[in-house]
XYZ file of C-alpha atoms in Angstrom:
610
model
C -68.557 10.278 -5.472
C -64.995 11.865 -5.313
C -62.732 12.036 -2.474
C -61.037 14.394 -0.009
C -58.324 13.626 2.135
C -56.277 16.510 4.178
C -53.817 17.291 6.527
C -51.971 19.517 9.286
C -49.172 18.226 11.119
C -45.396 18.961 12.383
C -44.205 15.872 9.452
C -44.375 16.021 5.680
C -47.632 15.571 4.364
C -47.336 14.222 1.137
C -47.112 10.874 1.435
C -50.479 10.957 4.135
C -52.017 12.968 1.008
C -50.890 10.354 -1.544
C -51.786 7.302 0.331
C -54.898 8.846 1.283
C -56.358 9.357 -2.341
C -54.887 6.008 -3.720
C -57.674 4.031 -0.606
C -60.145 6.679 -1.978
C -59.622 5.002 -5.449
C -62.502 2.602 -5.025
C -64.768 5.256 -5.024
C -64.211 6.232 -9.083
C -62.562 9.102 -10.032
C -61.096 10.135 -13.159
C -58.029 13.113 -12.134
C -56.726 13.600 -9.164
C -54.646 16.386 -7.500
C -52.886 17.787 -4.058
C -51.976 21.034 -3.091
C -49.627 22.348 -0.588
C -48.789 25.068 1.710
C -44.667 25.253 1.549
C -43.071 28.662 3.170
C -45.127 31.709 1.354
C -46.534 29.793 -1.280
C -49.386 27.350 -2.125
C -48.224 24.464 -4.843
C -50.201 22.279 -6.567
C -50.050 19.380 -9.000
C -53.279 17.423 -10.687
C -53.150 14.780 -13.098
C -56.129 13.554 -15.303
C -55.923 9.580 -15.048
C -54.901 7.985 -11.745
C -53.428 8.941 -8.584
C -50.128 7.158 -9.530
C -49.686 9.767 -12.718
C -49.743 12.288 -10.056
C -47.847 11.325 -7.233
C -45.322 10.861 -9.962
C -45.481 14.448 -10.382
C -45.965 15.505 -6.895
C -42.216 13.506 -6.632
C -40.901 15.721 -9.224
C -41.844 18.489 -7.931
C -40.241 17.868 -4.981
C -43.481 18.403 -2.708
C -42.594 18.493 1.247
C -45.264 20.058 3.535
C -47.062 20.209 6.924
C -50.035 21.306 5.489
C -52.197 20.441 2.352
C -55.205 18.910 0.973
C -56.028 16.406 -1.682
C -58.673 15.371 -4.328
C -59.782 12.606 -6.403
C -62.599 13.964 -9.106
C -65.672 12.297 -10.867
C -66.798 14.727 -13.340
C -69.677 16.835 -13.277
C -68.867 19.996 -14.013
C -66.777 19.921 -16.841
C -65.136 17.785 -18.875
C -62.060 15.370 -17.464
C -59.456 18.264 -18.192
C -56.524 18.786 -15.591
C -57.818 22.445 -15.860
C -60.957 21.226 -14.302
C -59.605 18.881 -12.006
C -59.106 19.940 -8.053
C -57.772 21.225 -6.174
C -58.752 24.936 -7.642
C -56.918 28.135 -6.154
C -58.142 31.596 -6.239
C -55.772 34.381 -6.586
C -52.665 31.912 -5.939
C -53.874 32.346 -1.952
C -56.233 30.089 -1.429
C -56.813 26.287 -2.159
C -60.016 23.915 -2.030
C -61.181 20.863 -2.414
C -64.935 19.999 -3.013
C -67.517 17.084 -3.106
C -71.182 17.337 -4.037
C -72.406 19.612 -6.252
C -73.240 23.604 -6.223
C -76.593 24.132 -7.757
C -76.620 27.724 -7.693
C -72.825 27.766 -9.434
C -74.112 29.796 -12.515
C -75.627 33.321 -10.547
C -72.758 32.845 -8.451
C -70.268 33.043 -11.329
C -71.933 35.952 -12.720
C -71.545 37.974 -9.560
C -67.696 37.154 -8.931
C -67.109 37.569 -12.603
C -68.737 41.252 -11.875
C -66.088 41.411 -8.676
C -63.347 40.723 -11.253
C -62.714 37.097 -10.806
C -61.597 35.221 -13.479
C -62.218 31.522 -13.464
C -60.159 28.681 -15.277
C -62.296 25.554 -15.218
C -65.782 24.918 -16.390
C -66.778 23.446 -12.329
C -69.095 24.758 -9.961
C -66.095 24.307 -7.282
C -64.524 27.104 -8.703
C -67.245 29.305 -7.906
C -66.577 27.984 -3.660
C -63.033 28.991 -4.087
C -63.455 32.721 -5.329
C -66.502 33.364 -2.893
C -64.096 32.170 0.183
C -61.402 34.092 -0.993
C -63.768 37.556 -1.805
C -64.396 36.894 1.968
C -61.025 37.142 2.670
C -60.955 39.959 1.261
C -63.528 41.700 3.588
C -61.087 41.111 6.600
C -62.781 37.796 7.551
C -60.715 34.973 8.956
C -59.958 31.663 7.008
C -62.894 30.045 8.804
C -65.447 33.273 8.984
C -65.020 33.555 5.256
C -66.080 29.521 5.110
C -68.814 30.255 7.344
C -70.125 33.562 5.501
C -69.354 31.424 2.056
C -71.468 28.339 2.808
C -74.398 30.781 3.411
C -74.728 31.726 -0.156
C -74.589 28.165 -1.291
C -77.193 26.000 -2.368
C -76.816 22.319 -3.200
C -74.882 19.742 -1.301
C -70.515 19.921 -0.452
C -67.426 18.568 1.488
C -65.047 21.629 1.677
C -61.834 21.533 2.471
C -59.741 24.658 2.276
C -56.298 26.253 3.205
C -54.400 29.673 2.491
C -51.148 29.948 2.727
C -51.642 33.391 4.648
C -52.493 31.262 7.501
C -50.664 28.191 6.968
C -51.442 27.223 10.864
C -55.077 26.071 9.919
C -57.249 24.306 7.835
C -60.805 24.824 7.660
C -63.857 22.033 6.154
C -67.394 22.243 5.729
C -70.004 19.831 5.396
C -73.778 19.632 3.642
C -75.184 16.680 2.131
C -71.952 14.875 1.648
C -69.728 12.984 4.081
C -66.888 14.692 5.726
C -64.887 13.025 8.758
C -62.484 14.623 11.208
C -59.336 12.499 12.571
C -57.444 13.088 15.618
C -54.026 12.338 15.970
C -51.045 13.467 18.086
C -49.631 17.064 17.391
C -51.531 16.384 13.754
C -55.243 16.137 12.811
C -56.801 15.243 9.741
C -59.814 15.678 6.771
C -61.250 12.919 4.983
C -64.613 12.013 2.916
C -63.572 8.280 3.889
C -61.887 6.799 7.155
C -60.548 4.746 5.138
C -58.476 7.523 3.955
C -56.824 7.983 7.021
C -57.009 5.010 8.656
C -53.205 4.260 8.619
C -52.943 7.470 10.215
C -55.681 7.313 12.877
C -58.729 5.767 14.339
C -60.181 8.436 16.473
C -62.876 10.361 14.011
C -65.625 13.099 14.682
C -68.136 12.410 11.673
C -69.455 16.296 10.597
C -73.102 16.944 10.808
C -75.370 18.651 8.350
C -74.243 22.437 8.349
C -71.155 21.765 9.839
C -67.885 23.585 9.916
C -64.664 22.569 11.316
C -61.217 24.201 11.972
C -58.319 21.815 12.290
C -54.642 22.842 13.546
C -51.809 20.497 14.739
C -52.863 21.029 18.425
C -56.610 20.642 18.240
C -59.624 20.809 16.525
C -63.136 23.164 16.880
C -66.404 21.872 15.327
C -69.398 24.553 14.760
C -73.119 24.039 14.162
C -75.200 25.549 10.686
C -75.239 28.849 13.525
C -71.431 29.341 13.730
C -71.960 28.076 17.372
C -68.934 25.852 19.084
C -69.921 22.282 19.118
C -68.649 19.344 20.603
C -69.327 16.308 18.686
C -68.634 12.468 19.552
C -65.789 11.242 18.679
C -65.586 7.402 17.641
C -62.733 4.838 17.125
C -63.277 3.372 13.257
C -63.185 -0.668 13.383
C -62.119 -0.497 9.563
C -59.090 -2.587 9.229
C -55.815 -2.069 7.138
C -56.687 -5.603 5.752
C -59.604 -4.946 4.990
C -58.185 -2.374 2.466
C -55.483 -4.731 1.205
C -56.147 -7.300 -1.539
C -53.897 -10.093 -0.163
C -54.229 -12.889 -2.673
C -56.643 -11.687 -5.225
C -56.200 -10.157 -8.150
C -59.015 -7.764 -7.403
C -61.221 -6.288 -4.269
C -64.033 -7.876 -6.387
C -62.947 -11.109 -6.246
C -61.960 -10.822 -2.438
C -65.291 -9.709 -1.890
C -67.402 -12.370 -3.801
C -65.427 -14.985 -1.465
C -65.641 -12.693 1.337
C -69.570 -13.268 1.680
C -69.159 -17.002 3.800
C -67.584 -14.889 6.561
C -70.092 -11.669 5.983
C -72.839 -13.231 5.518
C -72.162 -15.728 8.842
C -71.561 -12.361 10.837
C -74.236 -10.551 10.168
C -76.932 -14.291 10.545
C -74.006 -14.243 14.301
C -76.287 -10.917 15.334
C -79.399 -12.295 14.416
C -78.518 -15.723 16.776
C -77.075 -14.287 19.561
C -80.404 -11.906 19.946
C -82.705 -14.683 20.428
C -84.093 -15.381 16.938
C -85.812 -12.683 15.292
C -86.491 -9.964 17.819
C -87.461 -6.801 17.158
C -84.844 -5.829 19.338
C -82.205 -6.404 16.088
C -83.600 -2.856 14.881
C -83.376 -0.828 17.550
C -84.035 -0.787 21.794
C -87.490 1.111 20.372
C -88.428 -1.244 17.589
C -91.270 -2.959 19.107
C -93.451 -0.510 19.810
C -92.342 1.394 16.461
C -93.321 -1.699 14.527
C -95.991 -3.286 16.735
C -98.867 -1.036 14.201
C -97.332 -1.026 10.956
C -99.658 -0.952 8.393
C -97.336 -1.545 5.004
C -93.912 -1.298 4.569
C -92.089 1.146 1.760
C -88.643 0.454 0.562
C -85.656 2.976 -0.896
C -82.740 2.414 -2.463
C -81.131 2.902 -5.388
C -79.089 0.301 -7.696
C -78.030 -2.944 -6.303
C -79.784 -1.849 -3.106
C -83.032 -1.719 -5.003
C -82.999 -4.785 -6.098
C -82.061 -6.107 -2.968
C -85.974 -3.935 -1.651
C -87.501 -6.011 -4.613
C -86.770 -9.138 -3.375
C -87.852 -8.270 0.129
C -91.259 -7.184 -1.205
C -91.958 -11.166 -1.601
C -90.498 -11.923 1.315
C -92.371 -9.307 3.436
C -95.966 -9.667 1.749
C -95.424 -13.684 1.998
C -94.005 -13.687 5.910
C -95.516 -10.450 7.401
C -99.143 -10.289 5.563
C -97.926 -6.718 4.587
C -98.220 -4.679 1.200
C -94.820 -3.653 0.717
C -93.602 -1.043 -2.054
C -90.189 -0.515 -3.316
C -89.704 2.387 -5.095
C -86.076 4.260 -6.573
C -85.168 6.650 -4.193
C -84.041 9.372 -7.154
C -87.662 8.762 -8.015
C -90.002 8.641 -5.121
C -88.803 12.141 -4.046
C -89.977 13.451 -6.862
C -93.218 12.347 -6.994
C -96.541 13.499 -4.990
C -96.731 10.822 -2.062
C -99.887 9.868 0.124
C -97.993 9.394 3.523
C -99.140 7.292 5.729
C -97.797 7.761 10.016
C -98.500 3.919 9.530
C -96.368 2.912 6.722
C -92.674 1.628 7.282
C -90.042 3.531 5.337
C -87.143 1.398 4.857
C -83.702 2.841 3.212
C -81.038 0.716 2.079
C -77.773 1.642 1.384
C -73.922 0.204 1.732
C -72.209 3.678 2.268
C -75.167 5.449 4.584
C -74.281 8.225 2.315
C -76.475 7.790 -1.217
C -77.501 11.557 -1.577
C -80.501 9.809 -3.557
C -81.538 7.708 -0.424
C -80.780 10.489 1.908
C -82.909 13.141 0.227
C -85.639 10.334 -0.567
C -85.902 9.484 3.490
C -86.015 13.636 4.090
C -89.332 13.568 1.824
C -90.735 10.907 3.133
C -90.540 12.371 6.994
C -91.589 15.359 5.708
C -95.008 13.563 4.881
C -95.333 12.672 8.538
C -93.965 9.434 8.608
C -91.664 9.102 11.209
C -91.798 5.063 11.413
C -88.095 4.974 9.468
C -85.827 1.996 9.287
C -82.271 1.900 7.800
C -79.784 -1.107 6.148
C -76.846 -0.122 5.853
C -72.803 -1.165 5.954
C -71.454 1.877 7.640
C -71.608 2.763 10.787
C -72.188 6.644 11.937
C -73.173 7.673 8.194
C -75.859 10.229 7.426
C -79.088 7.728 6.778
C -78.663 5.620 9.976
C -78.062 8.651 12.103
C -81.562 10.333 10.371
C -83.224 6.888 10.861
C -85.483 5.981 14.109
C -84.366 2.340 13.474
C -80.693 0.525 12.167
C -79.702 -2.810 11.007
C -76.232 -2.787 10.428
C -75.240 -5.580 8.212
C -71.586 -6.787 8.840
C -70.078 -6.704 5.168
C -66.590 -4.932 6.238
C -65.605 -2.628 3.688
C -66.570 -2.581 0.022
C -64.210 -1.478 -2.258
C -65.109 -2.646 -5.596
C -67.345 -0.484 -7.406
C -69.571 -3.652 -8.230
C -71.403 -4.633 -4.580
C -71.604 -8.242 -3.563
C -71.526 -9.015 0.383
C -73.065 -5.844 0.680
C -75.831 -6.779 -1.217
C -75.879 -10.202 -0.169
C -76.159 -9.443 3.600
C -78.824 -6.511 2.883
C -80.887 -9.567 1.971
C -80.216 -11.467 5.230
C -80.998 -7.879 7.084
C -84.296 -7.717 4.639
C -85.158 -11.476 5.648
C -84.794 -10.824 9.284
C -87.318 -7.840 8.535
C -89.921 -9.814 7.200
C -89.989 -13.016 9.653
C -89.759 -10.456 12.934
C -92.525 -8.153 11.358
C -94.329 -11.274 10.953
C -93.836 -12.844 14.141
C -95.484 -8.966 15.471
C -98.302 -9.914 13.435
C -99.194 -13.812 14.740
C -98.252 -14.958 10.885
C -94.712 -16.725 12.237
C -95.406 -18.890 14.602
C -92.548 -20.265 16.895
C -92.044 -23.664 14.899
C -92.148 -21.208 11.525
C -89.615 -19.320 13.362
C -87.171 -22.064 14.572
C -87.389 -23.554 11.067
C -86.249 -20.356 9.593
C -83.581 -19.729 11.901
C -82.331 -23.031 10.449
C -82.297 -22.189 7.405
C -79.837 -19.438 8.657
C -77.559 -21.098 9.926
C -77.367 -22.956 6.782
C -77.036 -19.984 4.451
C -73.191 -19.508 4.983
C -71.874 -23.182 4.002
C -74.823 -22.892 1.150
C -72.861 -19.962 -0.233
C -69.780 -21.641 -0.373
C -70.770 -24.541 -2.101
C -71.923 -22.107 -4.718
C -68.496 -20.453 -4.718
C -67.205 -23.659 -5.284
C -68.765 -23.617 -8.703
C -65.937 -20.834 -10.150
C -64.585 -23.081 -12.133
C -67.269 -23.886 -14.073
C -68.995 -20.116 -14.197
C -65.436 -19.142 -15.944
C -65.463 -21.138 -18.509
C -68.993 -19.892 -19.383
C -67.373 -16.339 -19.282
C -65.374 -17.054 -22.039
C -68.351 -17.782 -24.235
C -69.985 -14.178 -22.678
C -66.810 -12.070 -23.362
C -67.058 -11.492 -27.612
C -70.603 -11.034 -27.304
C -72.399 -7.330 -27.113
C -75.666 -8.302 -25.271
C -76.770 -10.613 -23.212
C -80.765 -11.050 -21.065
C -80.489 -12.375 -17.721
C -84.331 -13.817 -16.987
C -85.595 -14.925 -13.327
C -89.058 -15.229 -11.330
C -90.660 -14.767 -8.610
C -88.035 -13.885 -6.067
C -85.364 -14.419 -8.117
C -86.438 -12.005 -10.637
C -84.672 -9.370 -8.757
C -81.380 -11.322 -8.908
C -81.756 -11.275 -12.692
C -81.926 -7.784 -12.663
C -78.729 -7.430 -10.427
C -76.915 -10.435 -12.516
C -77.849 -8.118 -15.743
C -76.746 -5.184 -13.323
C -73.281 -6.394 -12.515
C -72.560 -7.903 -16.506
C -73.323 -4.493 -17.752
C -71.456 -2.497 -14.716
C -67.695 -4.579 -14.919
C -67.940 -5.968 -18.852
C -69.762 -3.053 -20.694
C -71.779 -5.935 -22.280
C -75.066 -4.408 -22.340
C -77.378 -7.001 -20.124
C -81.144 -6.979 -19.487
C -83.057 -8.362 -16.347
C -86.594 -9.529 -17.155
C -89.493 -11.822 -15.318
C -89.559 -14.700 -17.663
C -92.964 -14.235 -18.474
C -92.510 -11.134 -19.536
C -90.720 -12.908 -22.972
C -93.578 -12.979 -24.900
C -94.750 -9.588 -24.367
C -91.352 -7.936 -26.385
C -87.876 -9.463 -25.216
C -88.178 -12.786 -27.349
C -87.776 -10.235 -30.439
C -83.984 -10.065 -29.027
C -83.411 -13.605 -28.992
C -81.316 -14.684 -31.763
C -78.174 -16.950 -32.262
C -75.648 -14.127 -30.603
C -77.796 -13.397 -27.670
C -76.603 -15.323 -24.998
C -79.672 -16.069 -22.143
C -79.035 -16.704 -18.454
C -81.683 -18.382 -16.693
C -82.182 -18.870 -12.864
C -84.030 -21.784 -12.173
C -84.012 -23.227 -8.971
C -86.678 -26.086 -8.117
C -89.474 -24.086 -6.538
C -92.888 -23.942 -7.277
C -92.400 -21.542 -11.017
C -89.438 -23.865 -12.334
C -92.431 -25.740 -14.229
C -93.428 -22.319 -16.026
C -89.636 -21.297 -16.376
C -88.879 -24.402 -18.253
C -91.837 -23.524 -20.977
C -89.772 -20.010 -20.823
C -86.681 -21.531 -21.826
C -88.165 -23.710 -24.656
C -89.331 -20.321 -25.986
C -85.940 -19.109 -26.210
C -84.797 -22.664 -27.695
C -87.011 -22.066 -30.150
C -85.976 -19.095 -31.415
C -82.304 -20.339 -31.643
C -80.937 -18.675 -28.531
C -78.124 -20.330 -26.518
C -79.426 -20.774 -22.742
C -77.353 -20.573 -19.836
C -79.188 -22.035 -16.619
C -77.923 -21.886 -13.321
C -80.098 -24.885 -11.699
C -80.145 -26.517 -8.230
C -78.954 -29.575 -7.646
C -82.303 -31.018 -7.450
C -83.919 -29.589 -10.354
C -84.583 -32.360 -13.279
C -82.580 -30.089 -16.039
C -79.842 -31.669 -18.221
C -77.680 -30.209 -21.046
C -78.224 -30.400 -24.683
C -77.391 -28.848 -27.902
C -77.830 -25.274 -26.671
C -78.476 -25.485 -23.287
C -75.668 -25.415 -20.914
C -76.452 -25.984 -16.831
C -74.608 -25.170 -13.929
C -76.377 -26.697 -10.465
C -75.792 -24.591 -7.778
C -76.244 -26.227 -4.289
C -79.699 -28.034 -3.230
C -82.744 -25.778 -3.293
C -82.790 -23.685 -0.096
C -86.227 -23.092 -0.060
C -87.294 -19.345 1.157
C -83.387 -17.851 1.009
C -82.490 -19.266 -2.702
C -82.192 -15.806 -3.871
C -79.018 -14.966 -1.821
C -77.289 -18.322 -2.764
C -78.243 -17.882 -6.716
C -76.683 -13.950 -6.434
C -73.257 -16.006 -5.733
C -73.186 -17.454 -9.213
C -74.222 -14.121 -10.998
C -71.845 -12.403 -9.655
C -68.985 -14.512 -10.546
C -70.044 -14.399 -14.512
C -69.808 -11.069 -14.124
C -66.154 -11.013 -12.711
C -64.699 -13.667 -14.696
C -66.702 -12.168 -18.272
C -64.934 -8.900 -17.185
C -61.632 -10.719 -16.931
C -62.291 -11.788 -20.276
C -62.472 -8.554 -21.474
C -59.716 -6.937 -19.834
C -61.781 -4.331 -18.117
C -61.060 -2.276 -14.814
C -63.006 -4.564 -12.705
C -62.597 -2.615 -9.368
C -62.947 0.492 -10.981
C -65.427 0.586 -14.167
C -65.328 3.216 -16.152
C -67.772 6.239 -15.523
C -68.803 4.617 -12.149
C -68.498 5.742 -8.857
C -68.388 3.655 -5.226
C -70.488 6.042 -3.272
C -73.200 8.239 -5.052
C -73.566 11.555 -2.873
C -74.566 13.597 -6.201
C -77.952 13.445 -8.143
């Protein structure tokens, strides 16, 4: 959830550092900090607030370095005090940077505390930091002491550290939580993101589970959880500079909610130029993986899971298949049945959801081996533990709020269903052709639907002075209820509720009342008859109804009841076309407000803590 960005080189530093954590901001933080190796001496600065507060300070300070690392922090540990914030230093030798968290922080403590350390924050990291440096102490080299350090640790970490008693290295370590090498010339770098360094580099060597690294100006040695010399492969990163830029939009939410033509018409391109649906699109071992699946089980967490829910309809309906979608921070805990049959599916944008990592390790460790991941990222942890990848074709994400990452899990999800399908004899070829279709269609379908701004806005301003709000849907467009109430909730702080409109009735209609404001999704499909008798529940009760509509569905406006028609009814892929709309009361009710869209409060980008 935070972010680590370092560097060696023969240049100053600084600005890489600064630059660094400022296209780590997306990820949430709430203080950020760098320290620096300069002559005999390690310097640091941190700031609670954001990365701007410090570089300020950083300037004043009158920071110039070839060496030095640099954090942004989402508390855990600790309250947001610039005493807890990172980098930490032990003994004024040693600086680190951390992601993840330690679980077994507190006997640790005790024991260096017994050594005669004396610690200044309330964070587990601080614990890392003394137990490197007590190595230290022992004789061991920067990198031995890692090495011998990360032993005694339990829980999950990105480590970056340097001393200024060997300002010619810096060492990083890597469990659970994503850490990246990047090579330059005569200067190599650290990074939890390549989009940290990207303006820097493209050539990256993504760490491993158990990992360590040493990095100096001429080179770079990787070692495996045995201390043993490793060579890993190194990639060139196809993120883009403009990618990270807003260019002219007032926020990487909005860019990204207009994005989704182009993302979603990429990731539909792969699907086209393999055929149709082929069960090739997974993998060059998918059909014989899939060719005896008996049921499917889907993980994710957040706006992925809702993206698994709608799937479940689309897999039972296509494929014949029972399909379960369970939480991933949930499902690991629990005693599952596995089945060698069953179909684990993870979803996730960043690859790196610790949740969804540690959710997939359980379920292999039940002997099921059939595993199938969605993801946005290229080379993270999940797809590289996963027998089978669809990568969708989102770019980068840097709102905190997902949209075409969500949008084009559900084409990914789609393609799922109709090619586990065809397996089965349920699509046959004129099913198939009539789907692809549909495809093609989806990306000019969106647009229309982004065409509706306008209108959505000026509903926004009728959201913004209210305190609650219940978003109602069914069938497959439940789901997108949930993530409509999901996304309110996440960028306005209006607290939002997702329900199955025939679930009113059973306790939600006691919430209906003149201030609750009730968004309906009701395109013309085969349950608009039963969500109409829905809405004249809520009418009933005095509450002010909000319907997005299709074009084609026979709903007009009346005292209370205001309708937005999104494009003609797209039959089967509806869902992604009504997310459009949701998402866009969510921005513009947030605008409204005057909230940090890109960067809600309390929320991080990528989750790699439980």
């Amino acid at each position: 959830m935070c972010g680590i960005v370092g560097a060696i080189a023969q240049r100053d530093v600084v600005p890489v550092l600064v630059e660094g954590l400022k296209r780590l901001e997306y990820r949430g933080y709430d203080s950020a900090g760098i320290a620096v190796v300069v002559g005999n001496d390690v310097r640091r600065v941190r700031r609670t607030g954001r990365v701007a507060e410090m570089e300020a300070a950083a300037q004043a300070e009158g920071f110039d370095a070839h060496l030095g690392i640099g954090h942004t922090r989402w508390a855990t540990h600790g309250g947001v005090t610039e005493s807890n914030a990172h980098p930490h230093i032990s003994h004024g030798e040693l600086a680190l940077v951390h992601n993840g968290i330690i679980e077994n922080h507190e006997a640790q403590r005790q024991r260096l505390q017994a050594l005669g350390y004396v610690f200044e924050s309330q964070t587990d990291t601080e614990v890392v930091a003394h137990l490197i440096h007590h190595h230290r102490a022992q004789g061991k080299s920067l990198l031995a002491a890692l090495q011998a350090a990360v032993k005694e640790l339990h829980g999950a970490y990105a480590l970056a550290v340097i001393d200024k008693r060997d300002p010619s290295r810096l060492v990083a370590a890597r469990m659970g939580c994503p850490l990246l090498i990047g090579l330059g010339e005569g200067e190599n770098f650290v990074a939890s993101d390549v989009s940290a360094i990207v303006s820097a580099t493209r050539r990256v060597i993504f760490l491993e589970e158990g990992d360590t690294a040493e990095l100096t100006r001429d080179g770079v040695q990787v070692f495996d959880a045995s201390d043993a010399p490793v060579a890993r492969e190194v990639h060139v990163s196809d993120v883009s500079l403009a990618s990270l830029e807003l260019g002219p939009y007032r926020h990487f939410m909005q860019k990204e909610i207009h994005e989704q033509p182009r993302a979603i018409g990429d990731t539909v391109e792969g699907i086209l130029d393999a055929g149709g649906f082929d069960a090739a699109l997974f993998g060059k071992d998918a059909a014989q993986l899939l060719a005896d699946v008996e049921s499917v089980q889907i993980l994710a967490c957040g706006t992925s899971y809702y993206a698994g829910l709608t799937a479940r309809y689309w897999i039972e309906a296509l494929a014949g298949l029972p399909c379960a979608v369970d939480i991933a921070s949930e499902y690991r805990y629990r005693s599952v049945v596995g089945n060698p049959k069953q179909l684990i599916v993870t979803i996730s944008q960043s690859g790196e959801t610790l949740d969804t990592m540690e959710a997939l390790k359980y379920a292999k460790a039940q002997g099921q081996d059939k595993t199938l991941s969605i993801c946005n990222v290229p080379e993270s942890a999940i797809p590289r533990a996963s027998r089978l990848v669809f990568l969708t074709r989102a770019g980068a994400e840097i709102g905190v709020a997902s949209t075409k990452a969500f949008t084009t899990q559900l084409v990914a999800l789609f393609a799922l269903a109709v090619t586990l399908g065809k397996l089965r004899g349920k699509v046959d070829g004129a099913r198939e052709a009539e789907l692809l279709e549909a495809l093609r269609h989806l990306p000019g379908s969106v647009q229309h639907a982004l065409n509706l701004e306008p209108q959505v806005a000026s509903w926004a301003e009728k959201f913004a002075p209210r305190q609650h709000a219940l978003f109602l849907g069914r069938g497959t467009h439940y789901p997108i209820a949930l993530e409509g109430a999901l996304k309110l909730k996440e960028i306005s702080y209006i607290h939002a509720e997702g329900y199955p409109a025939g679930e009113l009735k059973h306790g939600p209609l006691a919430l209906v009342d003149t201030q609750m404001p009730v968004v309906v999704i009701a395109p013309n499909d085969a349950l608009l008859e039963k969500v109409k008798s829905n809405i004249q529940e809520v009418r009933a009760r005095g509450g002010e109804m909000f319907v997005f509509a299709d074009a084609d569905s026979s709903f007009s406006e009346s005292e209370g009841v205001h309708v937005i028609r999104t494009p003609r009814h797209v039959g089967i892929l509806s869902p992604i076309v009504h997310a459009i709309p949701v998402q866009l009361l969510a921005y513009h009710t947030a605008l409204a407000r005057g909230t940090d869209v890109d960067k809600p409060r309390n929320l991080a980008k990528s989750v790699t803590v439980e």
